[in-house]
Amino acid sequence: MPQAAENIEHSTHQQVGRVQVLLESGTFRQVRQMLSSLRPVEIARLIASSPPPSRTVLWDLIDKDVSGEVLEELPYDIQSHFVRNMGTEELVELTEGLETDDVVDILQQLPEQVIQEVMEAMTDQDRARVEEVIAYDEATAGGLTNTDTITVRPRFTLDVVLRYLRRHPELPPSTDSLIVVNRKDDYLGLLPLSTLLTTDPSVTVREVMVTDTNAIPAAMADKDVAKLFEQHDWISAPVVNEQGKLLGRITIDDVVDVIREEADHSLMSMAGLDEDEDTFATAARTIPRRAIWLGINLITAILASSVISLFDETIDKVVALAVLMPIVASMGGVAGSQTLTVVIRGMALGQIGASNLGWLLSREVRVGIVNGILWALVMGAIAALWFQDIKIAYIIGAAMVINQITAALAGALLPVGLKALKVDPALAGGVTLTTVTDVVGFFAFLGLATYFYG
Amino acid sequence: MPQAAENIEHSTHQQVGRVQVLLESGTFRQVRQMLSSLRPVEIARLIASSPPPSRTVLWDLIDKDVSGEVLEELPYDIQSHFVRNMGTEELVELTEGLETDDVVDILQQLPEQVIQEVMEAMTDQDRARVEEVIAYDEATAGGLTNTDTITVRPRFTLDVVLRYLRRHPELPPSTDSLIVVNRKDDYLGLLPLSTLLTTDPSVTVREVMVTDTNAIPAAMADKDVAKLFEQHDWISAPVVNEQGKLLGRITIDDVVDVIREEADHSLMSMAGLDEDEDTFATAARTIPRRAIWLGINLITAILASSVISLFDETIDKVVALAVLMPIVASMGGVAGSQTLTVVIRGMALGQIGASNLGWLLSREVRVGIVNGILWALVMGAIAALWFQDIKIAYIIGAAMVINQITAALAGALLPVGLKALKVDPALAGGVTLTTVTDVVGFFAFLGLATYFYG
């Protein structure tokens, strides 16, 4: 089954193309046939890669038995869109086969009123498992928790455990450990399957259970959960509520989604975008989201321009300044965003703190000075030749060095300062940085020019 | 043990600070004591978060028994630095306890000559396992392969398998399935531990083994392996060579590293940085890497400036043009990088292809037109009031709309075009995009101005 992923992509695009043609010609039967031959994850890929108009049609053609699994695999934005247009009955049916955390993810996108209705219509068992975790925010350990755990008591022998397991048709996905609890459901420890399979069956669970790993508190932030999984190479981990009672477990597949989202966040935020953004969102949805970001940038651009307008008399005298000034600003912006990106990534990896920020800042400033001087010499020579004027060479060179050092300082300090102000550095860092490098770049270059030519 | 990750970070920074103080005062004994109380992954965090001068000292103070595990947890850049300064004997000792893929990762950073020496000095068993996978590139499935598999034959009963496992002290980490092979080591299927534990032990492996999952070919690219793991929620998967013989298995913890690196790649590349870049690299290492990127950007900035210089006579007449022209270029750059980021992420997720590029392009152009007109009206009004000149309002408005549409087209088409030319869109996309939006922005604005004022 695993073809090369390249082929998977290739075949998804062929399918998208074929589905478009079939839908346009109204041949729904063939599309339905094609969909029924795909696994839920493949159907979700197909929907996510299709333009919005086809999506609703595709959704209606999916076999009802797999629609819950398809929904669960869809990106958040598209999931919301479908979920908000569903009736209570359809929602109940859809969530029946799903894992608890997926049911909760879906419910949390609905208005309070609808959640109540759906939960009332659920079976008692389903309602009970959902009630346990729905109180937790989706960005916490609780929001990632599945209730499908297998628990054992410490006094059991491994032989009893083995016979107990044989009464199950299968183990829940990603089960690498059974969870040891007492009669009151307090978390006690883990019994790894590896231990169960390699130890003498007459031994009791208490004798071999692993107790050096605490359970994850349900309120822990999901990105902290991801860090723990990465550091310990966990496959699954138990989750407890405030009273230390077992709530369920988190599995690596859900943690991988957290890691990917978190990594996407920095990339998307730096362009003022949301990591949940649907690649094929409609123009109507996209326009207002992008407009805000453009508006913020317009304000900063006007700010930079007003610095230029302070020096309009000088530019009137020496028009070469207008030609060269974007170079100073642009080089500052590029150097600054290199520093900014390194610092934002370092912060996301938890590497940067008070103990090493000073060293980092000094390194960035040294890099800024050396590269500033290097390119100032090159650009100074070019400017002197271009405009046959040695004075302009000194001015642009000095302005470039000043702006490279400014860029190093701003790139390193802005994200730290923004974080302290509880503003997301990935979102606000880029726009504040270029404002600083534009303003300082124009001011240094045109200010020096006014002094020497004025 | 799992404190909140916030605390982990916090304590790492306290440790970094404390270690700095101790090292400066020469109290090595206390540092050694502190290191011996930490797990390898924590020591690696401490080293990665320390400035370079302390790193070598810390490395020398680590207990030799854990140095291999610490090395394996270090970021690539730092790992290379240590590895290149080691003798053959030290390397052999270090790699003894490590998993095969980690040994190979370390060896592949060394010159051919040294690899030969280290391998000759290894035990026969270690050499054999390394030889099997070292031929594969580190960015392939082969490079992620561990040889610590437990294999069973199809004719065994589950009872025999259970007794066989009990002879092992433990199962290899992340073992969720045993691998079924024939006498010639051809891959036949998987026996999930879940099946082993829930099925009647008198049944044979052949009757219950899973055969609908093909093994991963060793030559598959690592990012394609990651896609398969994500789609199937795998914990581990078997890897075969070209002849279909079992080579070993890939486990989710190594796949998580691939996912994180891949996600980091887009972020870092967009600032002209390498995803392997060490946050605390020395200035000497950082300067040349950054200098190249600045040099490339200087060329593009000069290109944009030369467009301005075409219109220096017009600017000489209307100095307001010099004040306003950066706004047109900047708004184009911002809009273009939003489109670019969406497309690059969509391409990384495998969502964008020939079948939907047309739709995406049309959406981006529509967004560009609407937002272009919106902010052109705002900016036009501001310009008219600022310079008491209605003509300049029309000119900047028209130039902004032209540049927003250009930005949409360039942002969507550049990454696709660059990919077709086998150039990394994340690396080259940003710099080519801003060149286009700067050149078109200046040309449209100053060109229109020359026409209307000239």
PDB file of C-alpha atoms in Angstrom, chain A residues 7 21 23 38 57 66 71 76 93 98 110 121 128 136 139 141 207 213 242 250 254 279 300 400 421 448 450:
ATOM      1  CA  ASN A   7       3.074   9.080  -6.056  1.00  0.00           C
ATOM      2  CA  VAL A  21     -14.263  16.946 -14.660  1.00  0.00           C
ATOM      3  CA  LEU A  23     -18.540  16.971 -11.115  1.00  0.00           C
ATOM      4  CA  LEU A  38     -10.421   5.492  -0.950  1.00  0.00           C
ATOM      5  CA  VAL A  57     -20.610  18.214  -3.363  1.00  0.00           C
ATOM      6  CA  VAL A  66     -16.741   6.898   7.024  1.00  0.00           C
ATOM      7  CA  LEU A  71     -14.125  14.885   9.087  1.00  0.00           C
ATOM      8  CA  TYR A  76      -9.616  22.768  11.133  1.00  0.00           C
ATOM      9  CA  GLU A  93     -24.309   9.799  14.135  1.00  0.00           C
ATOM     10  CA  LEU A  98     -14.633   8.488  16.791  1.00  0.00           C
ATOM     11  CA  LEU A 110     -20.203  24.552  17.901  1.00  0.00           C
ATOM     12  CA  ALA A 121     -28.835  12.814  22.011  1.00  0.00           C
ATOM     13  CA  ALA A 128     -19.959  10.050  29.862  1.00  0.00           C
ATOM     14  CA  TYR A 136     -10.529  21.221  28.976  1.00  0.00           C
ATOM     15  CA  ALA A 139      -4.840  23.569  23.496  1.00  0.00           C
ATOM     16  CA  ALA A 141      -3.369  17.992  27.537  1.00  0.00           C
ATOM     17  CA  GLU A 207       6.698  -5.692  41.191  1.00  0.00           C
ATOM     18  CA  THR A 213       7.106   8.675  35.098  1.00  0.00           C
ATOM     19  CA  GLU A 242      -6.383  17.808  39.419  1.00  0.00           C
ATOM     20  CA  ILE A 250      -2.426  10.982  24.933  1.00  0.00           C
ATOM     21  CA  ASP A 254      -2.069  13.563  18.142  1.00  0.00           C
ATOM     22  CA  THR A 279      -5.031  26.896   1.427  1.00  0.00           C
ATOM     23  CA  THR A 300       4.274  51.538   9.148  1.00  0.00           C
ATOM     24  CA  MET A 400      24.589  51.005   6.057  1.00  0.00           C
ATOM     25  CA  LEU A 421       4.535  42.075  26.574  1.00  0.00           C
ATOM     26  CA  LEU A 448      24.004  62.362   7.113  1.00  0.00           C
ATOM     27  CA  THR A 450      21.657  66.779   4.930  1.00  0.00           C
TER      28      THR A 450
END
